[in-house]
JSON list of C-alpha atoms in Angstrom, two decimals:
[
{"chain": "A", "resi": 46, "resn": "MET", "atom": "CA", "xyz": [103.90, 79.56, 112.18]},
{"chain": "A", "resi": 47, "resn": "SER", "atom": "CA", "xyz": [103.58, 75.81, 112.30]},
{"chain": "A", "resi": 48, "resn": "ALA", "atom": "CA", "xyz": [104.31, 73.89, 109.12]},
{"chain": "A", "resi": 49, "resn": "LYS", "atom": "CA", "xyz": [100.82, 72.46, 108.68]},
{"chain": "A", "resi": 50, "resn": "GLU", "atom": "CA", "xyz": [99.18, 75.91, 108.69]},
{"chain": "A", "resi": 51, "resn": "LEU", "atom": "CA", "xyz": [101.44, 77.38, 106.03]},
{"chain": "A", "resi": 52, "resn": "ARG", "atom": "CA", "xyz": [100.09, 77.97, 102.54]},
{"chain": "A", "resi": 53, "resn": "LYS", "atom": "CA", "xyz": [102.42, 76.30, 100.05]},
{"chain": "A", "resi": 54, "resn": "VAL", "atom": "CA", "xyz": [103.47, 78.87, 97.46]},
{"chain": "A", "resi": 55, "resn": "ALA", "atom": "CA", "xyz": [105.58, 78.70, 94.30]},
{"chain": "A", "resi": 56, "resn": "ARG", "atom": "CA", "xyz": [107.16, 81.94, 93.05]},
{"chain": "A", "resi": 57, "resn": "VAL", "atom": "CA", "xyz": [109.17, 82.62, 89.91]},
{"chain": "A", "resi": 58, "resn": "ILE", "atom": "CA", "xyz": [112.34, 84.67, 89.45]},
{"chain": "A", "resi": 59, "resn": "LEU", "atom": "CA", "xyz": [111.68, 85.18, 85.73]},
{"chain": "A", "resi": 60, "resn": "LEU", "atom": "CA", "xyz": [114.68, 86.44, 83.76]},
{"chain": "A", "resi": 61, "resn": "ASP", "atom": "CA", "xyz": [114.69, 87.65, 80.16]},
{"chain": "A", "resi": 62, "resn": "PRO", "atom": "CA", "xyz": [117.65, 87.37, 77.74]},
{"chain": "A", "resi": 63, "resn": "GLU", "atom": "CA", "xyz": [119.07, 90.63, 79.16]},
{"chain": "A", "resi": 64, "resn": "ASP", "atom": "CA", "xyz": [118.92, 89.31, 82.76]},
{"chain": "A", "resi": 65, "resn": "ARG", "atom": "CA", "xyz": [116.02, 91.60, 83.66]},
{"chain": "A", "resi": 66, "resn": "ILE", "atom": "CA", "xyz": [113.57, 90.28, 86.28]},
{"chain": "A", "resi": 67, "resn": "LEU", "atom": "CA", "xyz": [109.81, 90.55, 85.89]},
{"chain": "A", "resi": 68, "resn": "LEU", "atom": "CA", "xyz": [108.02, 91.96, 88.93]},
{"chain": "A", "resi": 69, "resn": "MET", "atom": "CA", "xyz": [104.36, 92.64, 89.65]},
{"chain": "A", "resi": 70, "resn": "HIS", "atom": "CA", "xyz": [103.22, 95.96, 91.13]},
{"chain": "A", "resi": 71, "resn": "GLY", "atom": "CA", "xyz": [100.73, 95.22, 93.88]},
{"chain": "A", "resi": 72, "resn": "HIS", "atom": "CA", "xyz": [98.66, 97.21, 96.33]},
{"chain": "A", "resi": 73, "resn": "GLU", "atom": "CA", "xyz": [96.17, 96.68, 99.12]},
{"chain": "A", "resi": 74, "resn": "PRO", "atom": "CA", "xyz": [92.74, 96.34, 97.38]},
{"chain": "A", "resi": 75, "resn": "ASP", "atom": "CA", "xyz": [91.18, 99.10, 99.46]},
{"chain": "A", "resi": 76, "resn": "ASP", "atom": "CA", "xyz": [94.28, 101.34, 99.55]},
{"chain": "A", "resi": 77, "resn": "PRO", "atom": "CA", "xyz": [95.93, 101.88, 96.12]},
{"chain": "A", "resi": 78, "resn": "ASP", "atom": "CA", "xyz": [98.58, 104.10, 97.77]},
{"chain": "A", "resi": 79, "resn": "ASP", "atom": "CA", "xyz": [99.94, 101.14, 99.82]},
{"chain": "A", "resi": 80, "resn": "THR", "atom": "CA", "xyz": [102.12, 99.60, 97.09]},
{"chain": "A", "resi": 81, "resn": "TRP", "atom": "CA", "xyz": [104.96, 97.13, 96.64]},
{"chain": "A", "resi": 82, "resn": "TRP", "atom": "CA", "xyz": [106.67, 95.02, 93.97]},
{"chain": "A", "resi": 83, "resn": "PHE", "atom": "CA", "xyz": [106.82, 91.22, 94.10]},
{"chain": "A", "resi": 84, "resn": "THR", "atom": "CA", "xyz": [107.59, 88.13, 92.06]},
{"chain": "A", "resi": 85, "resn": "PRO", "atom": "CA", "xyz": [104.84, 86.28, 90.16]},
{"chain": "A", "resi": 86, "resn": "GLY", "atom": "CA", "xyz": [103.52, 83.15, 91.83]},
{"chain": "A", "resi": 87, "resn": "GLY", "atom": "CA", "xyz": [100.92, 81.83, 94.18]},
{"chain": "A", "resi": 88, "resn": "GLY", "atom": "CA", "xyz": [99.46, 78.94, 96.08]},
{"chain": "A", "resi": 89, "resn": "ILE", "atom": "CA", "xyz": [99.38, 75.30, 95.02]},
{"chain": "A", "resi": 90, "resn": "GLU", "atom": "CA", "xyz": [95.95, 74.10, 93.89]},
{"chain": "A", "resi": 91, "resn": "GLY", "atom": "CA", "xyz": [94.70, 70.54, 94.38]},
{"chain": "A", "resi": 92, "resn": "ASP", "atom": "CA", "xyz": [97.36, 67.91, 93.82]},
{"chain": "A", "resi": 93, "resn": "GLU", "atom": "CA", "xyz": [99.61, 69.95, 91.54]},
{"chain": "A", "resi": 94, "resn": "THR", "atom": "CA", "xyz": [103.35, 70.06, 92.23]},
{"chain": "A", "resi": 95, "resn": "ARG", "atom": "CA", "xyz": [105.11, 73.29, 93.11]},
{"chain": "A", "resi": 96, "resn": "GLU", "atom": "CA", "xyz": [106.64, 73.26, 89.61]},
{"chain": "A", "resi": 97, "resn": "GLU", "atom": "CA", "xyz": [103.17, 73.01, 88.04]},
{"chain": "A", "resi": 98, "resn": "ALA", "atom": "CA", "xyz": [101.88, 75.77, 90.31]},
{"chain": "A", "resi": 99, "resn": "ALA", "atom": "CA", "xyz": [104.82, 78.01, 89.37]},
{"chain": "A", "resi": 100, "resn": "LEU", "atom": "CA", "xyz": [104.15, 77.63, 85.64]},
{"chain": "A", "resi": 101, "resn": "ARG", "atom": "CA", "xyz": [100.36, 77.98, 86.02]},
{"chain": "A", "resi": 102, "resn": "GLU", "atom": "CA", "xyz": [100.61, 81.09, 88.18]},
{"chain": "A", "resi": 103, "resn": "LEU", "atom": "CA", "xyz": [103.17, 82.61, 85.80]},
{"chain": "A", "resi": 104, "resn": "ALA", "atom": "CA", "xyz": [100.87, 82.06, 82.83]},
{"chain": "A", "resi": 105, "resn": "GLU", "atom": "CA", "xyz": [97.82, 83.44, 84.69]},
{"chain": "A", "resi": 106, "resn": "GLU", "atom": "CA", "xyz": [99.56, 86.49, 86.13]},
{"chain": "A", "resi": 107, "resn": "THR", "atom": "CA", "xyz": [101.86, 87.48, 83.25]},
{"chain": "A", "resi": 108, "resn": "GLY", "atom": "CA", "xyz": [100.60, 85.71, 80.12]},
{"chain": "A", "resi": 109, "resn": "ILE", "atom": "CA", "xyz": [104.07, 84.21, 79.69]},
{"chain": "A", "resi": 110, "resn": "THR", "atom": "CA", "xyz": [104.04, 80.52, 78.80]},
{"chain": "A", "resi": 111, "resn": "ASP", "atom": "CA", "xyz": [107.35, 80.05, 76.95]},
{"chain": "A", "resi": 112, "resn": "VAL", "atom": "CA", "xyz": [109.43, 79.35, 80.03]},
{"chain": "A", "resi": 113, "resn": "ASP", "atom": "CA", "xyz": [112.46, 77.26, 80.93]},
{"chain": "A", "resi": 114, "resn": "LEU", "atom": "CA", "xyz": [111.84, 76.55, 84.62]},
{"chain": "A", "resi": 115, "resn": "GLY", "atom": "CA", "xyz": [115.02, 76.00, 86.60]},
{"chain": "A", "resi": 116, "resn": "PRO", "atom": "CA", "xyz": [115.67, 74.89, 90.17]},
{"chain": "A", "resi": 117, "resn": "VAL", "atom": "CA", "xyz": [114.42, 76.26, 93.47]},
{"chain": "A", "resi": 118, "resn": "VAL", "atom": "CA", "xyz": [116.99, 78.89, 94.47]},
{"chain": "A", "resi": 119, "resn": "TRP", "atom": "CA", "xyz": [115.45, 80.40, 97.62]},
{"chain": "A", "resi": 120, "resn": "GLN", "atom": "CA", "xyz": [112.95, 79.37, 100.28]},
{"chain": "A", "resi": 121, "resn": "ARG", "atom": "CA", "xyz": [111.30, 81.55, 102.89]},
{"chain": "A", "resi": 122, "resn": "GLN", "atom": "CA", "xyz": [108.46, 81.65, 105.34]},
{"chain": "A", "resi": 123, "resn": "CYS", "atom": "CA", "xyz": [106.46, 84.84, 105.57]},
{"chain": "A", "resi": 124, "resn": "SER", "atom": "CA", "xyz": [103.37, 86.17, 107.26]},
{"chain": "A", "resi": 125, "resn": "PHE", "atom": "CA", "xyz": [101.59, 89.35, 106.28]},
{"chain": "A", "resi": 126, "resn": "PRO", "atom": "CA", "xyz": [98.18, 91.03, 106.38]},
{"chain": "A", "resi": 127, "resn": "PHE", "atom": "CA", "xyz": [96.45, 91.45, 103.01]},
{"chain": "A", "resi": 128, "resn": "ASP", "atom": "CA", "xyz": [92.83, 92.02, 102.02]},
{"chain": "A", "resi": 129, "resn": "GLY", "atom": "CA", "xyz": [91.56, 91.79, 105.58]},
{"chain": "A", "resi": 130, "resn": "ARG", "atom": "CA", "xyz": [93.23, 88.51, 106.55]},
{"chain": "A", "resi": 131, "resn": "ARG", "atom": "CA", "xyz": [96.64, 87.13, 107.53]},
{"chain": "A", "resi": 132, "resn": "TRP", "atom": "CA", "xyz": [98.56, 85.02, 105.04]},
{"chain": "A", "resi": 133, "resn": "ASP", "atom": "CA", "xyz": [101.10, 82.52, 106.44]},
{"chain": "A", "resi": 134, "resn": "GLN", "atom": "CA", "xyz": [103.19, 81.14, 103.59]},
{"chain": "A", "resi": 135, "resn": "ASP", "atom": "CA", "xyz": [105.99, 78.71, 102.82]},
{"chain": "A", "resi": 136, "resn": "GLU", "atom": "CA", "xyz": [107.42, 80.12, 99.59]},
{"chain": "A", "resi": 137, "resn": "TRP", "atom": "CA", "xyz": [109.74, 78.38, 97.13]},
{"chain": "A", "resi": 138, "resn": "TYR", "atom": "CA", "xyz": [111.40, 80.61, 94.51]},
{"chain": "A", "resi": 139, "resn": "TYR", "atom": "CA", "xyz": [112.23, 79.02, 91.15]},
{"chain": "A", "resi": 140, "resn": "VAL", "atom": "CA", "xyz": [114.60, 80.67, 88.71]},
{"chain": "A", "resi": 141, "resn": "ALA", "atom": "CA", "xyz": [113.31, 80.64, 85.14]},
{"chain": "A", "resi": 142, "resn": "ARG", "atom": "CA", "xyz": [114.26, 82.00, 81.75]},
{"chain": "A", "resi": 143, "resn": "THR", "atom": "CA", "xyz": [112.10, 83.27, 78.92]},
{"chain": "A", "resi": 144, "resn": "GLY", "atom": "CA", "xyz": [112.51, 85.04, 75.59]},
{"chain": "A", "resi": 145, "resn": "GLN", "atom": "CA", "xyz": [108.86, 86.11, 75.74]},
{"chain": "A", "resi": 146, "resn": "THR", "atom": "CA", "xyz": [108.90, 89.65, 77.16]},
{"chain": "A", "resi": 147, "resn": "ALA", "atom": "CA", "xyz": [105.40, 90.77, 76.14]},
{"chain": "A", "resi": 148, "resn": "THR", "atom": "CA", "xyz": [103.08, 90.41, 79.14]},
{"chain": "A", "resi": 149, "resn": "SER", "atom": "CA", "xyz": [99.35, 90.23, 79.76]},
{"chain": "A", "resi": 150, "resn": "LEU", "atom": "CA", "xyz": [97.28, 90.57, 82.92]},
{"chain": "A", "resi": 151, "resn": "GLY", "atom": "CA", "xyz": [94.35, 88.75, 81.29]},
{"chain": "A", "resi": 152, "resn": "GLY", "atom": "CA", "xyz": [94.39, 85.73, 83.60]},
{"chain": "A", "resi": 153, "resn": "LEU", "atom": "CA", "xyz": [94.21, 87.50, 86.94]},
{"chain": "A", "resi": 154, "resn": "THR", "atom": "CA", "xyz": [91.76, 86.33, 89.61]},
{"chain": "A", "resi": 155, "resn": "GLY", "atom": "CA", "xyz": [89.21, 88.77, 91.00]},
{"chain": "A", "resi": 156, "resn": "LEU", "atom": "CA", "xyz": [91.39, 89.59, 94.01]},
{"chain": "A", "resi": 157, "resn": "GLU", "atom": "CA", "xyz": [94.42, 90.07, 91.77]},
{"chain": "A", "resi": 158, "resn": "GLN", "atom": "CA", "xyz": [92.44, 92.39, 89.48]},
{"chain": "A", "resi": 159, "resn": "ARG", "atom": "CA", "xyz": [91.71, 94.55, 92.54]},
{"chain": "A", "resi": 160, "resn": "SER", "atom": "CA", "xyz": [95.31, 94.50, 93.79]},
{"chain": "A", "resi": 161, "resn": "VAL", "atom": "CA", "xyz": [97.72, 94.35, 90.80]},
{"chain": "A", "resi": 162, "resn": "ALA", "atom": "CA", "xyz": [98.58, 97.61, 89.06]},
{"chain": "A", "resi": 163, "resn": "GLY", "atom": "CA", "xyz": [100.89, 96.20, 86.42]},
{"chain": "A", "resi": 164, "resn": "LEU", "atom": "CA", "xyz": [104.08, 94.40, 85.48]},
{"chain": "A", "resi": 165, "resn": "ARG", "atom": "CA", "xyz": [107.60, 95.67, 84.84]},
{"chain": "A", "resi": 166, "resn": "TRP", "atom": "CA", "xyz": [110.94, 94.24, 83.75]},
{"chain": "A", "resi": 167, "resn": "TRP", "atom": "CA", "xyz": [113.75, 95.48, 86.03]},
{"chain": "A", "resi": 168, "resn": "THR", "atom": "CA", "xyz": [117.51, 95.39, 85.56]},
{"chain": "A", "resi": 169, "resn": "SER", "atom": "CA", "xyz": [119.58, 94.43, 88.57]},
{"chain": "A", "resi": 170, "resn": "ALA", "atom": "CA", "xyz": [120.87, 98.02, 88.76]},
{"chain": "A", "resi": 171, "resn": "GLU", "atom": "CA", "xyz": [117.35, 99.48, 88.67]},
{"chain": "A", "resi": 172, "resn": "LEU", "atom": "CA", "xyz": [116.29, 97.12, 91.43]},
{"chain": "A", "resi": 173, "resn": "SER", "atom": "CA", "xyz": [119.32, 98.06, 93.54]},
{"chain": "A", "resi": 174, "resn": "ALA", "atom": "CA", "xyz": [118.47, 101.75, 93.14]},
{"chain": "A", "resi": 175, "resn": "ALA", "atom": "CA", "xyz": [114.74, 101.34, 93.77]},
{"chain": "A", "resi": 176, "resn": "ARG", "atom": "CA", "xyz": [113.29, 103.26, 96.70]},
{"chain": "A", "resi": 177, "resn": "GLU", "atom": "CA", "xyz": [110.04, 101.30, 96.56]},
{"chain": "A", "resi": 178, "resn": "THR", "atom": "CA", "xyz": [109.09, 98.32, 98.69]},
{"chain": "A", "resi": 179, "resn": "VAL", "atom": "CA", "xyz": [110.10, 95.01, 97.10]},
{"chain": "A", "resi": 180, "resn": "TYR", "atom": "CA", "xyz": [109.49, 91.44, 98.36]},
{"chain": "A", "resi": 181, "resn": "PRO", "atom": "CA", "xyz": [111.43, 89.52, 99.37]},
{"chain": "A", "resi": 182, "resn": "THR", "atom": "CA", "xyz": [113.14, 92.49, 101.00]},
{"chain": "A", "resi": 183, "resn": "ARG", "atom": "CA", "xyz": [116.70, 91.57, 99.92]},
{"chain": "A", "resi": 184, "resn": "LEU", "atom": "CA", "xyz": [115.69, 90.84, 96.32]},
{"chain": "A", "resi": 185, "resn": "ALA", "atom": "CA", "xyz": [118.21, 93.21, 94.70]},
{"chain": "A", "resi": 186, "resn": "GLU", "atom": "CA", "xyz": [121.14, 91.62, 96.57]},
{"chain": "A", "resi": 187, "resn": "LEU", "atom": "CA", "xyz": [119.80, 88.08, 96.07]},
{"chain": "A", "resi": 188, "resn": "LEU", "atom": "CA", "xyz": [119.33, 88.66, 92.34]},
{"chain": "A", "resi": 189, "resn": "ARG", "atom": "CA", "xyz": [122.84, 90.08, 91.92]},
{"chain": "A", "resi": 190, "resn": "THR", "atom": "CA", "xyz": [124.31, 86.99, 93.60]},
{"chain": "A", "resi": 191, "resn": "LEU", "atom": "CA", "xyz": [122.14, 84.70, 91.48]},
{"chain": "A", "resi": 192, "resn": "LEU", "atom": "CA", "xyz": [123.23, 86.43, 88.26]},
{"chain": "A", "resi": 193, "resn": "ASP", "atom": "CA", "xyz": [126.91, 86.45, 89.31]},
{"chain": "A", "resi": 194, "resn": "GLU", "atom": "CA", "xyz": [127.16, 82.92, 90.70]},
{"chain": "A", "resi": 195, "resn": "GLY", "atom": "CA", "xyz": [124.28, 80.99, 89.13]},
{"chain": "A", "resi": 196, "resn": "PRO", "atom": "CA", "xyz": [121.80, 78.86, 91.06]},
{"chain": "A", "resi": 197, "resn": "PRO", "atom": "CA", "xyz": [123.04, 77.55, 94.43]},
{"chain": "A", "resi": 198, "resn": "SER", "atom": "CA", "xyz": [123.56, 73.79, 94.81]},
{"chain": "A", "resi": 199, "resn": "THR", "atom": "CA", "xyz": [120.81, 73.76, 97.44]},
{"chain": "A", "resi": 200, "resn": "PRO", "atom": "CA", "xyz": [118.15, 76.43, 97.99]},
{"chain": "A", "resi": 201, "resn": "VAL", "atom": "CA", "xyz": [119.16, 79.35, 100.17]},
{"chain": "A", "resi": 202, "resn": "VAL", "atom": "CA", "xyz": [116.82, 79.64, 103.17]},
{"chain": "A", "resi": 203, "resn": "LEU", "atom": "CA", "xyz": [115.95, 83.31, 103.62]},
{"chain": "A", "resi": 204, "resn": "ALA", "atom": "CA", "xyz": [115.15, 84.83, 106.99]},
{"chain": "A", "resi": 205, "resn": "PRO", "atom": "CA", "xyz": [111.42, 84.70, 107.78]},
{"chain": "A", "resi": 206, "resn": "GLU", "atom": "CA", "xyz": [109.53, 87.92, 107.07]},
{"chain": "A", "resi": 207, "resn": "ILE", "atom": "CA", "xyz": [106.70, 88.81, 109.41]},
{"chain": "A", "resi": 208, "resn": "ALA", "atom": "CA", "xyz": [104.74, 91.96, 108.65]}
]
């Protein structure tokens, strides 16, 4: 994966007042049984910053707009097949806080409407006990460290994930 080919992505580790994280339940558009959980976020559009992309994607995918966006806490490169093509991404994960826990899927794109089954708030313990696929793969451990220690002074670079 060369840097110029990577899709620049902003993702959000959205935490509520009880330290629960909001995850999206996704699936392959043509195979609803192939499911996983993931953080809200998506690609940068036009000349927007990653911060702007993070807030826009969060609003579109969750309906949540009352957000205190914090620093980038993790970065990773990933490559995976989805919807008949390969996605090569450079992802930055922002930590954010909200008191707005009601969600809405009203702003989803067409592809998202065909591949997102819903949203759920997870406690750290629920995430640690989950037997389902979650991305990034070490999310439960990463979240526990984030909650225990706060944001790192510089973003933690996660191991690349190639699927």
